[in-house]
Amino acid sequence: MRKVISFIGACVVLSAIAFVTVSPIEWRPDDIFGVNEDRALAFAILSGLFTAAYPRRWRLVALGTTGIACGLEIMQLLSASRHAEIEDAVVKASGALAGIALALLCRQIWFILNARRHRDARRIIAHTSPGISAVFFDPADGLLRLRFTDGKERLFAGVDQGAVTGLLQTPEPMRYYRTHIESRYEQRLAA
């Protein structure tokens, strides 16, 4: 859902930027800040939204938004009342790169805060346990992922904290798994 909303927002912002950049000068809205600050801010918002939609493709977003900045400046040559300048393209591209950096920083902060909130969500059984090599549990949604010594994984939904605690504390985790987890909880495909 975040991806769709961010993408739609980026498309709306791109449309607004294209209209303001290419339309006749008398149609241009008043500046909120200075001219260069408005340009940089618009492209920072654009690239930030695209980065929020596609965080792993931030390099492509950087290339695309920089290309859009240059392309829109070139398109101004088609309008008699507008003029294209390299400085404007540089300001727009700089704003785009700043927006990407800010979006990636916000994403990293979100992951750090989320990891702190669920710091006991990941628990690992020692590798000496027969049959089970690792246990990953998120108490927020009750998802339990078990990794077995043969390399297979199982994912269970709706598991309560007590069942996981029992699995972690029992001297025979495979027996506990078969009697208390495998037979009682809904198994999902491990992703």
Coordinates of C-alpha atoms in Angstrom, one line a residue:
M1 CA 0.0 0.0 0.0
R2 CA 2.9 2.3 0.8
K3 CA 4.4 1.7 -2.6
V4 CA 1.2 2.5 -4.4
I5 CA 0.5 5.7 -2.5
S6 CA 4.1 6.9 -2.9
F7 CA 4.0 6.1 -6.6
I8 CA 0.7 7.9 -7.2
G9 CA 2.0 10.9 -5.1
A10 CA 5.2 11.0 -7.2
C11 CA 3.2 11.0 -10.4
V12 CA 1.0 13.9 -9.2
V13 CA 4.1 15.8 -8.2
L14 CA 5.8 15.1 -11.5
S15 CA 2.7 16.3 -13.4
A16 CA 2.7 19.5 -11.4
I17 CA 6.4 20.1 -11.9
A18 CA 6.1 19.5 -15.6
F19 CA 3.2 21.9 -15.9
V20 CA 4.9 24.6 -13.9
T21 CA 8.2 24.2 -15.8
V22 CA 6.9 24.1 -19.3
S23 CA 3.8 26.3 -19.2
P24 CA 4.0 30.0 -20.1
I25 CA 5.6 32.2 -17.4
E26 CA 2.4 34.0 -16.6
W27 CA 0.7 30.7 -15.6
R28 CA 3.4 30.0 -13.1
P29 CA 2.3 30.2 -9.4
D30 CA 4.0 32.5 -7.0
D31 CA 7.1 31.2 -5.3
I32 CA 6.8 30.0 -1.7
F33 CA 10.5 30.4 -1.0
G34 CA 13.1 31.6 -3.5
V35 CA 13.0 30.4 -7.1
N36 CA 15.9 28.0 -6.6
E37 CA 14.7 26.7 -3.3
D38 CA 11.3 26.0 -4.8
R39 CA 12.9 24.1 -7.7
A40 CA 15.1 22.0 -5.3
L41 CA 12.2 21.4 -2.9
A42 CA 9.9 20.2 -5.7
F43 CA 12.5 17.7 -7.0
A44 CA 13.4 16.6 -3.4
I45 CA 9.7 15.7 -2.9
L46 CA 9.5 14.0 -6.2
S47 CA 12.6 11.9 -5.7
G48 CA 11.7 11.2 -2.1
L49 CA 8.3 9.8 -3.1
F50 CA 9.8 7.6 -5.8
T51 CA 12.5 6.4 -3.4
A52 CA 9.7 5.6 -0.8
A53 CA 8.0 3.6 -3.5
Y54 CA 11.2 1.8 -4.8
P55 CA 13.8 2.0 -2.0
R56 CA 16.0 -0.7 -3.5
R57 CA 16.2 1.1 -6.8
W58 CA 17.4 4.5 -5.5
R59 CA 20.1 4.6 -8.1
L60 CA 17.6 4.3 -10.9
V61 CA 15.5 7.0 -9.1
A62 CA 18.5 9.3 -9.0
L63 CA 19.2 8.7 -12.7
G64 CA 15.6 9.2 -13.6
T65 CA 14.9 12.3 -11.6
T66 CA 18.2 13.9 -12.8
G67 CA 17.1 13.0 -16.4
I68 CA 13.7 14.5 -15.8
A69 CA 15.3 17.7 -14.5
C70 CA 17.5 18.0 -17.6
G71 CA 14.6 17.0 -19.9
L72 CA 12.3 19.6 -18.5
E73 CA 14.9 22.3 -18.9
I74 CA 15.4 21.3 -22.6
M75 CA 11.6 21.4 -23.1
Q76 CA 11.6 25.0 -22.0
L77 CA 13.2 25.8 -25.3
L78 CA 9.9 25.1 -27.0
S79 CA 8.2 27.9 -25.1
A80 CA 8.8 31.5 -26.2
S81 CA 8.3 32.9 -22.7
R82 CA 10.7 30.5 -21.0
H83 CA 14.4 30.0 -21.1
A84 CA 16.5 26.9 -20.3
E85 CA 19.6 27.2 -18.1
I86 CA 22.1 24.7 -16.9
E87 CA 22.1 26.2 -13.4
D88 CA 18.4 25.5 -13.1
A89 CA 18.9 21.8 -14.1
V90 CA 21.8 21.6 -11.6
V91 CA 19.6 23.0 -8.8
K92 CA 16.8 20.5 -9.7
A93 CA 19.1 17.6 -9.8
S94 CA 20.7 18.6 -6.5
G95 CA 17.3 18.7 -4.9
A96 CA 16.5 15.3 -6.3
L97 CA 19.6 13.8 -4.8
A98 CA 18.9 15.5 -1.5
G99 CA 15.4 14.0 -1.5
I100 CA 16.7 10.5 -2.2
A101 CA 19.3 10.9 0.7
L102 CA 16.5 12.1 3.0
A103 CA 14.2 9.2 2.1
L104 CA 16.9 6.6 2.6
L105 CA 17.8 8.2 5.9
C106 CA 14.2 8.1 7.1
R107 CA 13.9 4.5 6.0
Q108 CA 17.0 3.5 7.9
I109 CA 15.8 5.3 11.0
W110 CA 12.4 3.5 10.7
F111 CA 14.2 0.2 10.6
I112 CA 16.3 1.0 13.6
L113 CA 13.3 2.1 15.7
N114 CA 11.3 -0.9 14.5
A115 CA 14.1 -3.3 15.5
R116 CA 14.4 -1.7 18.9
R117 CA 10.7 -2.1 19.5
H118 CA 10.9 -5.8 18.6
R119 CA 14.4 -6.6 19.9
D120 CA 13.2 -9.8 21.5
A121 CA 11.4 -10.8 18.4
R122 CA 14.3 -12.8 17.1
R123 CA 15.5 -15.6 19.2
I124 CA 17.9 -18.2 18.1
I125 CA 18.3 -21.7 19.5
A126 CA 21.8 -22.9 19.9
H127 CA 23.1 -25.0 17.0
T128 CA 23.5 -27.9 19.3
S129 CA 19.7 -28.5 19.4
P130 CA 19.0 -31.7 17.5
G131 CA 16.7 -31.0 14.5
I132 CA 16.1 -27.3 14.8
S133 CA 18.9 -24.8 14.0
A134 CA 17.1 -21.5 14.5
V135 CA 13.9 -20.0 15.7
F136 CA 12.6 -16.6 14.6
F137 CA 9.5 -15.2 16.4
D138 CA 7.6 -11.9 16.2
P139 CA 5.3 -11.5 19.1
A140 CA 3.5 -8.6 17.4
D141 CA 1.9 -10.8 14.8
G142 CA 2.5 -14.3 16.1
L143 CA 4.6 -15.5 13.2
L144 CA 7.0 -18.3 14.0
R145 CA 9.7 -19.3 11.5
L146 CA 11.7 -22.5 12.3
R147 CA 14.8 -23.4 10.4
F148 CA 15.7 -27.1 10.6
T149 CA 19.2 -28.6 10.4
D150 CA 18.3 -30.2 7.0
G151 CA 17.9 -26.6 5.6
K152 CA 14.1 -26.6 5.4
E153 CA 12.0 -23.9 6.9
R154 CA 8.5 -23.8 8.3
L155 CA 6.3 -20.8 9.0
F156 CA 3.4 -20.8 11.4
A157 CA 0.8 -18.1 12.1
G158 CA -1.0 -17.2 15.3
V159 CA 1.6 -18.7 17.6
D160 CA 1.5 -17.5 21.2
Q161 CA 4.5 -16.5 23.3
G162 CA 4.1 -19.4 25.7
A163 CA 4.5 -22.0 22.9
V164 CA 7.7 -20.3 21.7
T165 CA 9.0 -20.1 25.3
G166 CA 8.3 -23.8 25.7
L167 CA 10.1 -24.6 22.5
L168 CA 13.1 -22.6 23.6
Q169 CA 13.3 -24.1 27.0
T170 CA 12.6 -27.8 26.4
P171 CA 15.5 -30.3 26.3
E172 CA 13.8 -32.0 23.3
P173 CA 12.8 -29.2 20.9
M174 CA 11.8 -31.6 18.0
R175 CA 9.4 -33.5 20.2
Y176 CA 7.9 -30.3 21.5
Y177 CA 7.6 -29.0 17.9
R178 CA 5.7 -32.0 16.7
T179 CA 3.3 -32.1 19.7
H180 CA 2.7 -28.5 20.5
I181 CA 3.3 -26.5 17.3
E182 CA 3.0 -28.6 14.2
S183 CA -0.3 -30.1 15.2
R184 CA -1.9 -26.9 16.7
Y185 CA -1.0 -23.9 14.5
E186 CA -1.7 -23.0 10.9
Q187 CA 1.3 -23.6 8.7
R188 CA 2.1 -21.2 5.9
L189 CA 4.5 -21.3 3.1
A190 CA 7.9 -20.0 4.1
A191 CA 8.9 -17.0 2.0

